[in-house]
mmCIF file of C-alpha atoms in Angstrom:
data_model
loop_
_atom_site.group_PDB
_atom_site.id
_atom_site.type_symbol
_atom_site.label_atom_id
_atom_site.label_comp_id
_atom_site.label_asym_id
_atom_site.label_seq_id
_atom_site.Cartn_x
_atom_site.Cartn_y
_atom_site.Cartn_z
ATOM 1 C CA UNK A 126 -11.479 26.794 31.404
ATOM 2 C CA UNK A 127 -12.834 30.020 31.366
ATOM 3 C CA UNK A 128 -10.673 33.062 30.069
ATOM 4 C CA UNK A 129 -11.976 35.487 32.731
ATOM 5 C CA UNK A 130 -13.709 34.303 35.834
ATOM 6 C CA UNK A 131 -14.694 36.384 38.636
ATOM 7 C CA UNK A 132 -15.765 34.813 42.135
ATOM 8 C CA UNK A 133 -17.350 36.926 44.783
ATOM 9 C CA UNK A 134 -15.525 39.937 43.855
ATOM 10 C CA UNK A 135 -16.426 42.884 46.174
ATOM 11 C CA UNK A 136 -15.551 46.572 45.128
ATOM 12 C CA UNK A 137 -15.483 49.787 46.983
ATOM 13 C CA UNK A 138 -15.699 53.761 46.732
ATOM 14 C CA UNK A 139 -14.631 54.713 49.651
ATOM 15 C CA UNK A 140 -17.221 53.287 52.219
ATOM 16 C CA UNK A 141 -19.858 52.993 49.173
ATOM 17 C CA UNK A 142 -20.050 49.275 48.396
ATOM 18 C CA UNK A 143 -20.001 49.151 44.786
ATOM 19 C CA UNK A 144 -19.818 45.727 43.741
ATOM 20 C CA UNK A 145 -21.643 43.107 46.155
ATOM 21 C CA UNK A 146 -20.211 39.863 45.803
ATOM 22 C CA UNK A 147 -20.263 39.899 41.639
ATOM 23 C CA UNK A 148 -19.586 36.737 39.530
ATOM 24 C CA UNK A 149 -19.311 35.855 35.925
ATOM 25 C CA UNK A 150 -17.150 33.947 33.497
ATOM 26 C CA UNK A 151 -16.065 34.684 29.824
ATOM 27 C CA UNK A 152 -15.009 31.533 28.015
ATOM 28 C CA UNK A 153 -13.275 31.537 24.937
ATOM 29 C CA UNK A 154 -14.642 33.265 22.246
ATOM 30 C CA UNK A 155 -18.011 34.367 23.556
ATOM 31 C CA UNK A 156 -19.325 37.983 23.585
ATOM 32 C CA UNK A 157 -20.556 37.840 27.027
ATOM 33 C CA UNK A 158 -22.462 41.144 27.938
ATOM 34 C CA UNK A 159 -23.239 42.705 31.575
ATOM 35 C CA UNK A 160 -26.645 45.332 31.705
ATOM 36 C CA UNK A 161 -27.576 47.193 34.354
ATOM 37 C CA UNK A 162 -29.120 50.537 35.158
ATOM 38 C CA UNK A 163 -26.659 53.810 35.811
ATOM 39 C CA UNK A 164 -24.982 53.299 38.773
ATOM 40 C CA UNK A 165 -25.695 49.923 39.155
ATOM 41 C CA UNK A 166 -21.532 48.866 38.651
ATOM 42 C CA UNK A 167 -21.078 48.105 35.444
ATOM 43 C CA UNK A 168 -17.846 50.275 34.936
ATOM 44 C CA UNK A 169 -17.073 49.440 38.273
ATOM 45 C CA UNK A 170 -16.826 45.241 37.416
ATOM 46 C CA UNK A 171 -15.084 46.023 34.250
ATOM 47 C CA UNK A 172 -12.171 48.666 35.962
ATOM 48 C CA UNK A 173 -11.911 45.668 38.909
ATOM 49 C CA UNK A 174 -10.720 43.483 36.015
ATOM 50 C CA UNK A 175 -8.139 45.818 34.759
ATOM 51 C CA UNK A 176 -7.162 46.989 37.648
ATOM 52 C CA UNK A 177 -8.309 50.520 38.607
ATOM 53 C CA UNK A 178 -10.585 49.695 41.037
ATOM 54 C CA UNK A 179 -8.511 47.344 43.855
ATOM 55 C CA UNK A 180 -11.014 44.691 45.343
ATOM 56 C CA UNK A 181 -11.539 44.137 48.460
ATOM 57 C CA UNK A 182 -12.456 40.692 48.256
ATOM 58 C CA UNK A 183 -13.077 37.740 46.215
ATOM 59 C CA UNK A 184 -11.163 36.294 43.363
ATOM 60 C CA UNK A 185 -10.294 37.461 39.710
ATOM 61 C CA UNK A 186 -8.898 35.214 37.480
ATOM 62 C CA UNK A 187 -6.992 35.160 33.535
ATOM 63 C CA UNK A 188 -7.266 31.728 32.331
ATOM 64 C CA UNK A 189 -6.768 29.788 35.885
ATOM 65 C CA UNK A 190 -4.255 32.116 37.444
ATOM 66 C CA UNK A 191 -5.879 35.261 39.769
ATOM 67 C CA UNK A 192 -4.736 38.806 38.719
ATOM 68 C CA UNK A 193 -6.864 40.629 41.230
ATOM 69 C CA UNK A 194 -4.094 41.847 43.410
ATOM 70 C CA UNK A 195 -2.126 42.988 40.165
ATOM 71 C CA UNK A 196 -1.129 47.100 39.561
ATOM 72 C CA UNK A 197 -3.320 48.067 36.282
ATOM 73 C CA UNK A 198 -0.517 48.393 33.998
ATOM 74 C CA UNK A 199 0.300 44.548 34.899
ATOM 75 C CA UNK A 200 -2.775 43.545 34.058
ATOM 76 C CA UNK A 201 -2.391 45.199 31.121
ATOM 77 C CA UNK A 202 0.428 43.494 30.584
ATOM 78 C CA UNK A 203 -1.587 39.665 30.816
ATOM 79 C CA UNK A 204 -3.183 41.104 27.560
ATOM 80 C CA UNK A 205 -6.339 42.400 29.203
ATOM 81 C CA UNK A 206 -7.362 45.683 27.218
ATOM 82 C CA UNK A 207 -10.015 47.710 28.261
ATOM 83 C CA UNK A 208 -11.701 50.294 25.961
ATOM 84 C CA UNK A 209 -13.551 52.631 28.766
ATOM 85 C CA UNK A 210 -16.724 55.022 28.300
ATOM 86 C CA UNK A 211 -16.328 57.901 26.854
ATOM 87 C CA UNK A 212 -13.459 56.659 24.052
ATOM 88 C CA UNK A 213 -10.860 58.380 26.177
ATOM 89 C CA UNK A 214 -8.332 59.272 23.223
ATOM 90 C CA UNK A 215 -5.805 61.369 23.342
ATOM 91 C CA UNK A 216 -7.208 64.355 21.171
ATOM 92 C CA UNK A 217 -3.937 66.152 20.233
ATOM 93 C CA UNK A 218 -1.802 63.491 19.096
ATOM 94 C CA UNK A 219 -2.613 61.749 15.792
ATOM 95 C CA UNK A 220 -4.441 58.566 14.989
ATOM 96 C CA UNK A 221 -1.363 56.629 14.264
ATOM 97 C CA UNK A 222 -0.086 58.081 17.602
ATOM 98 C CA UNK A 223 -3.100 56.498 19.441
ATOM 99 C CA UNK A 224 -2.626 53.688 17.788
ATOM 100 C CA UNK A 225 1.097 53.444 18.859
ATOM 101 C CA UNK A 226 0.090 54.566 22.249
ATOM 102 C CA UNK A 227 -1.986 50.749 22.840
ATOM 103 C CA UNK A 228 0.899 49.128 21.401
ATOM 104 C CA UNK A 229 3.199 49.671 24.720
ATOM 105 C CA UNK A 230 3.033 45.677 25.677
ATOM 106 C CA UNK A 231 3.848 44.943 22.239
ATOM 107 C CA UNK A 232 7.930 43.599 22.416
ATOM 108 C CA UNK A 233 8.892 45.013 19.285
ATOM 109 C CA UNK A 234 8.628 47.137 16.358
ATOM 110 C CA UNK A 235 7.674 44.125 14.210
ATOM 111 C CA UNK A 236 5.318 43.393 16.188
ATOM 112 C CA UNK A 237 3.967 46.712 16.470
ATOM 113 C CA UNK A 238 3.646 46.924 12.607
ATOM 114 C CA UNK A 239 1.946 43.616 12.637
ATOM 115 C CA UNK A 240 -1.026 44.825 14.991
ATOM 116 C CA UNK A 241 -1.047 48.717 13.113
ATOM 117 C CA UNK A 242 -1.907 46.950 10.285
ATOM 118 C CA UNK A 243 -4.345 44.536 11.505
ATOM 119 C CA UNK A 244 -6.041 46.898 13.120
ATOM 120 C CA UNK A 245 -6.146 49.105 10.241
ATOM 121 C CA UNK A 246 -7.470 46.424 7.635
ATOM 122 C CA UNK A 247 -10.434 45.864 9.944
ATOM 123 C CA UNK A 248 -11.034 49.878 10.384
ATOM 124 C CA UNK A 249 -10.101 51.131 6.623
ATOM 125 C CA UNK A 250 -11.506 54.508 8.025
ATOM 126 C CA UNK A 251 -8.714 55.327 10.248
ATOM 127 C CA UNK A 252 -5.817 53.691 7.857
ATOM 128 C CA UNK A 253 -7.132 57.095 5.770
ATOM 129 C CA UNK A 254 -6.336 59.094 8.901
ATOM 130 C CA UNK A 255 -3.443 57.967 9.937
ATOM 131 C CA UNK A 256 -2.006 61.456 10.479
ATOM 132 C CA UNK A 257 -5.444 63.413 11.293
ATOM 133 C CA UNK A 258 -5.304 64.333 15.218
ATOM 134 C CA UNK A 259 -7.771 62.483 16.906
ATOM 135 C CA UNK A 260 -9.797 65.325 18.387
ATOM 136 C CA UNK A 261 -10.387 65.904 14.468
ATOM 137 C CA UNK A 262 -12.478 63.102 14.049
ATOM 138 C CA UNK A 263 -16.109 62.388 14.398
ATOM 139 C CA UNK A 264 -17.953 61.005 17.364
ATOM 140 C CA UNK A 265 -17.931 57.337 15.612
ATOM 141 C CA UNK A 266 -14.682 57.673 14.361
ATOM 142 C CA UNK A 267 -12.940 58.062 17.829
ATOM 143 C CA UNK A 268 -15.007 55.279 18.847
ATOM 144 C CA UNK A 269 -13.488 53.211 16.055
ATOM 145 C CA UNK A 270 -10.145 54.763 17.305
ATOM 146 C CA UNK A 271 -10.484 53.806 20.981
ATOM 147 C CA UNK A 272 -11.587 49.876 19.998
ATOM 148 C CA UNK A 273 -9.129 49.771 17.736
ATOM 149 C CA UNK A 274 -6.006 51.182 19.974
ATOM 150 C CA UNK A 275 -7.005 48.683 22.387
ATOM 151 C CA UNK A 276 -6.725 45.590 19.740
ATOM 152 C CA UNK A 277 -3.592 47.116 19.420
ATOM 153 C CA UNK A 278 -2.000 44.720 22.050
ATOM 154 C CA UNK A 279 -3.904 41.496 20.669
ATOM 155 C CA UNK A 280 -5.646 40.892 23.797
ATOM 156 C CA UNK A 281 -6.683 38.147 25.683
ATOM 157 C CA UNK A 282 -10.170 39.342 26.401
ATOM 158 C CA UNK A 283 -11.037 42.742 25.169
ATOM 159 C CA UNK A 284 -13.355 44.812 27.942
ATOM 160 C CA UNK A 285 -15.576 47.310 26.060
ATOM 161 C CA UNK A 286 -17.478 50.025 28.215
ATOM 162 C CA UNK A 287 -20.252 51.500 26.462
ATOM 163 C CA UNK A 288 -19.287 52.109 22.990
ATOM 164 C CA UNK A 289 -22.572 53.187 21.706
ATOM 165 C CA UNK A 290 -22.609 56.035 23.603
ATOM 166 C CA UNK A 291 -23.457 59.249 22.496
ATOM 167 C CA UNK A 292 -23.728 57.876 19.112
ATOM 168 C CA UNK A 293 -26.364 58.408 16.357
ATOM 169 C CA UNK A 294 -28.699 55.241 15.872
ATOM 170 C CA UNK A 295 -26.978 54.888 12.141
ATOM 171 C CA UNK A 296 -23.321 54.734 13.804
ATOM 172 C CA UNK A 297 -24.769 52.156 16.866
ATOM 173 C CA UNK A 298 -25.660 49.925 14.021
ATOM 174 C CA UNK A 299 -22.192 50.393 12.590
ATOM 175 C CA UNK A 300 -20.409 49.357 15.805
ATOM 176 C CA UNK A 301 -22.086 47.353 17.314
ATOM 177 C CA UNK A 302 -21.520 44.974 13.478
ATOM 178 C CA UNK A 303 -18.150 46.002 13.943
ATOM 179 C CA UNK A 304 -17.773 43.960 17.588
ATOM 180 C CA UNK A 305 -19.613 40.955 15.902
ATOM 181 C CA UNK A 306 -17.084 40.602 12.857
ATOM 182 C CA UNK A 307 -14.367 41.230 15.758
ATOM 183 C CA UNK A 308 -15.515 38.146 17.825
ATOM 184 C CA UNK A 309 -15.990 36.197 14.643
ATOM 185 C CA UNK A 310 -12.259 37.103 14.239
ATOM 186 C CA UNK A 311 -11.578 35.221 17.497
ATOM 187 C CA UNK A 312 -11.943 38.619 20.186
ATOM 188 C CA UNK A 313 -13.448 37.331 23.486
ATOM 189 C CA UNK A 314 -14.850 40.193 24.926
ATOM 190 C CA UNK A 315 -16.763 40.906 27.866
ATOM 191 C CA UNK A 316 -18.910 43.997 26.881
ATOM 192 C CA UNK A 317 -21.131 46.499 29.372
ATOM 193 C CA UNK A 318 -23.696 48.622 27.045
ATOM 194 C CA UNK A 319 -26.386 50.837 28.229
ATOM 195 C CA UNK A 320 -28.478 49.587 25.105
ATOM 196 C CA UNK A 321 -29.674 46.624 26.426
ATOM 197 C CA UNK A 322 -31.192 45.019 23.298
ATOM 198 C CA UNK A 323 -28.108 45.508 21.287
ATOM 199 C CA UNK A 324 -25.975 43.979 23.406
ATOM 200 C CA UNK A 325 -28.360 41.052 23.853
ATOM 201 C CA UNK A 326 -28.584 40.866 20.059
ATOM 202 C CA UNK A 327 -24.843 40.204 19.538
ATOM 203 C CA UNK A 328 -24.118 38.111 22.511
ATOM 204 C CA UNK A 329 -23.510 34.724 23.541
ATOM 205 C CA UNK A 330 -24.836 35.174 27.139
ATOM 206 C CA UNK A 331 -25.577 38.233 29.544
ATOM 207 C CA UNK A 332 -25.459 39.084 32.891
ATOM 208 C CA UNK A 333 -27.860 41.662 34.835
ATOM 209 C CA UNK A 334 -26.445 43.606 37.569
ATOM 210 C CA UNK A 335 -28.513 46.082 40.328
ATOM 211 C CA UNK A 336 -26.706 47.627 42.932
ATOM 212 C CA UNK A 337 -23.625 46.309 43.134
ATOM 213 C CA UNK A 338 -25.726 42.433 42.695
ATOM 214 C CA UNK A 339 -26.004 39.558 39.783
ATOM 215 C CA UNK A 340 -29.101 38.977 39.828
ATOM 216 C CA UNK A 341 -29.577 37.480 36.450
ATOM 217 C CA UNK A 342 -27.444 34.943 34.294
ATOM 218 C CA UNK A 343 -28.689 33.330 31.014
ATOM 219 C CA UNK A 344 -28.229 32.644 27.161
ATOM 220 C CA UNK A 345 -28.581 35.950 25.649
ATOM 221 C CA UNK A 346 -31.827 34.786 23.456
ATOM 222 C CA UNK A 347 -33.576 33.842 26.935
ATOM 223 C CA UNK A 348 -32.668 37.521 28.888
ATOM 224 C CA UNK A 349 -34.252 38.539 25.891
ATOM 225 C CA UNK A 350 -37.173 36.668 26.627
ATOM 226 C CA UNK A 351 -37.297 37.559 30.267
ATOM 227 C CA UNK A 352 -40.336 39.379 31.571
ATOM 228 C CA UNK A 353 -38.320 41.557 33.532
ATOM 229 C CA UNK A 354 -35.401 42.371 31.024
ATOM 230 C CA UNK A 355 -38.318 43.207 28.577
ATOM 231 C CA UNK A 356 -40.029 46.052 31.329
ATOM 232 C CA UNK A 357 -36.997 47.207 33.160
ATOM 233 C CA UNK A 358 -34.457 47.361 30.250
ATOM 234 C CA UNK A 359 -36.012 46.768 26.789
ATOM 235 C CA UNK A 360 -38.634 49.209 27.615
ATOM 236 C CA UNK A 361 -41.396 46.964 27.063
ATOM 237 C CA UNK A 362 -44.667 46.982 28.876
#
């Protein structure tokens, strides 16, 4: 059984039609990644799944049982966490507050402790920060910060919306090791990147949406492969 499945899911903006009948399924343990051009509803699938987007239509499911109808913070509730572009931290309240801030699902303060320092062993570089407001720190290190307040409530599936973004090619490198040694740790995660080789370098299998449309679904070695992966999105001629 898959740990996220998606059937026919349609999305709208208003009367924009944003997602067109998208499906895909994460299974257990994969890094399963979803490319597309701007526009083309990546965020869109991924805030469907949590819950910030309401579909219209179709089915979304958490291990067998459908959450699509479900308010956001329910969802995040099921253990869904969803790290969206941009990092999104809150830049006036420390690291450890950020931290605290993805615990909320967590049922108590053992377990809260428990996932602080998890999280912490796996980014040393914010365990050193602890108390530095987040606003403080560099562009890679609030990436770090964002991933790592959203392992904060040891999630099912992880969602992860363009973390290389606006990063230097040095710190790109850095994270996109750092979601490897994560799924190697047992993260599922469904991950939407802009950088369409890297993500096809560190996952299982990919997905290529345009407008709104799967129109590709393969082992991640093959998309690589693909004639037009390699034009439109590798930039190969």
């Amino acid at each position: 059984m898959a740990v996220l499945e998606l059937e026919n899911v349609h999305a709208y903006y208003g009367m924009i039609h944003a997602l067109k009948g998208v499906s895909l399924a994460v299974g257990e343990g994969e890094i399963v990644t979803l490319i597309g051009s701007n526009g083309a509803g990546k965020s869109t699938t991924l805030k469907a799944i949590s819950g910030l987007v309401r579909p219209r239509d179709g089915r979304i499911s958490l291990e067998g049982r459908p959450i699509g109808g479900l308010k956001a913070h329910e969802i995040a509730e099921k253990r869904v966490a969803h790290c969206p572009e941009g990092r999104k931290i809150f830049p006036r309240l420390s690291v450890r507050e950020n931290l605290e801030m993805g615990a909320f699902v967590c049922r108590s303060t053992a377990e809260v402790k428990q996932s602080l320092e998890k999280v912490t062993e796996l980014f040393p570089r914010l365990r050193e920060r602890l108390g530095q407001k987040g606003g403080t720190l560099s562009g890679g290190e609030q990436q770090m910060l964002a991933i790592a307040r959203a392992l904060m409530m040891q999630p099912r599936i992880l969602l992860l919306d363009e973390p290389s973004m606006g990063l230097a090619p040095v710190l790109v490198e850095q994270i996109f090791q750092i979601i490897q040694n994560l799924n190697r740790a047992g993260t599922t995660i469904l991950l939407v990147e802009q950088n369409a080789l890297q993500a096809l370098q560190v996952a299982h299998r990919g997905y290529v949406i345009q407008t709104g449309n799967i129109v590709l679904a393969d082992k991640a070695a093959h998309l690589r492969q693909n004639e037009m992966v390699r034009r439109v999105y590798l930039g190969e001629s």
